[in-house]
Amino acid sequence: MQVRWDIFLVIAGCAVVTLLPRVLPLAFLSRVKLPDWSLRWLGHIPVAVMAALLAQALFVSDGGMEWKPYNLLAAIPAGVVALKTRSLLLTVVAGVGTMMLLMQL
């Protein structure tokens, strides 16, 4: 098997570009004591990211706003499971299971 150096360099460059934005902040922030207000603020980021992803999946289709009734109906039991269990796995299973049942109707 022959190594093509141009492909190898592209893969290595992609690895470095992907790794740096994750490692540098972690290395810097692990040595710094952050104030309590910033830790509280950072705690809201995962919720905001999940809300943005969920809103896009539920309401955006082909670049425009569109109501998707099956997706909205499947989101209700998934949301209830998420609030009750705080388990990502059970939430996904509830959402996918509900969607499967709705598609069979």
C-alpha positions as MATLAB code, in Angstrom:
seq = 'MQVRWDIFLVIAGCAVVTLLPRVLPLAFLSRVKLPDWSLRWLGHIPVAVMAALLAQALFVSDGGMEWKPYNLLAAIPAGVVALKTRSLLLTVVAGVGTMMLLMQL';
ca = [
       0.000    0.000    0.000;
       1.362    3.359   -0.998;
       0.904    6.498    1.093;
      -0.104    9.599   -0.810;
       1.523   12.436    1.084;
      -0.916   15.080   -0.113;
      -3.856   13.103    1.319;
      -1.910   12.399    4.506;
      -1.141   16.103    4.967;
      -4.780   17.064    4.414;
      -5.908   14.526    7.035;
      -3.216   15.663    9.486;
      -4.154   19.315    8.913;
      -7.827   18.562    9.507;
      -6.915   16.745   12.722;
      -4.913   19.731   13.975;
      -7.626   22.238   13.039;
     -10.235   20.078   14.779;
      -8.122   19.445   17.871;
      -6.844   22.968   18.583;
     -10.203   24.660   19.317;
     -10.987   21.872   21.775;
      -7.648   21.427   23.514;
      -6.497   25.038   23.881;
      -9.537   26.286   25.829;
      -9.474   23.167   27.984;
      -5.774   23.600   28.747;
      -6.227   27.300   29.506;
      -9.407   27.010   31.572;
      -8.111   24.092   33.640;
      -5.472   26.413   35.135;
      -7.743   29.392   35.759;
     -10.321   29.760   38.537;
     -13.479   31.063   36.904;
     -15.902   33.273   38.840;
     -19.216   31.759   39.914;
     -21.251   33.927   37.543;
     -19.292   32.610   34.530;
     -19.736   28.999   35.638;
     -23.491   29.560   35.938;
     -23.508   31.160   32.474;
     -21.522   28.264   30.966;
     -24.018   25.838   32.474;
     -26.710   27.205   30.135;
     -24.780   26.500   26.932;
     -25.742   22.802   26.554;
     -29.435   23.655   27.006;
     -29.227   26.457   24.443;
     -27.451   24.254   21.907;
     -29.978   21.442   22.368;
     -32.888   23.886   22.028;
     -31.456   25.257   18.782;
     -30.962   21.771   17.338;
     -34.433   20.694   18.424;
     -36.120   23.799   17.003;
     -34.394   23.279   13.673;
     -35.414   19.623   13.540;
     -39.025   20.391   14.451;
     -39.766   23.550   12.492;
     -37.327   24.053    9.589;
     -37.670   22.225    6.295;
     -36.118   23.097    2.944;
     -34.787   26.396    4.266;
     -38.136   27.700    5.490;
     -40.445   27.394    8.445;
     -42.826   24.472    8.185;
     -44.877   22.699   10.811;
     -44.190   18.999   10.917;
     -47.081   17.432   12.833;
     -45.485   13.990   13.315;
     -42.271   15.515   14.632;
     -44.201   17.751   17.014;
     -46.300   14.835   18.265;
     -43.191   12.699   18.781;
     -41.483   15.523   20.664;
     -44.173   15.588   23.357;
     -43.520   12.138   24.896;
     -39.793   12.594   24.377;
     -39.966   15.876   26.295;
     -41.919   14.279   29.120;
     -39.384   11.445   29.363;
     -36.525   13.946   29.309;
     -38.043   15.971   32.146;
     -38.823   12.916   34.259;
     -35.663   10.838   33.756;
     -32.939   13.281   32.628;
     -31.670   10.387   30.492;
     -30.577   11.079   26.933;
     -30.902    7.415   25.969;
     -34.468    7.076   27.244;
     -35.424   10.390   25.636;
     -34.134    9.270   22.239;
     -35.835    5.872   22.580;
     -39.132    7.559   23.471;
     -38.888    9.974   20.540;
     -37.883    7.350   17.990;
     -40.458    4.878   19.301;
     -43.226    7.457   19.100;
     -42.166    8.444   15.595;
     -42.228    4.779   14.532;
     -45.744    4.384   15.895;
     -46.929    7.569   14.189;
     -45.480    6.492   10.850;
     -47.430    3.224   11.055;
     -50.750    5.099   11.234;
];
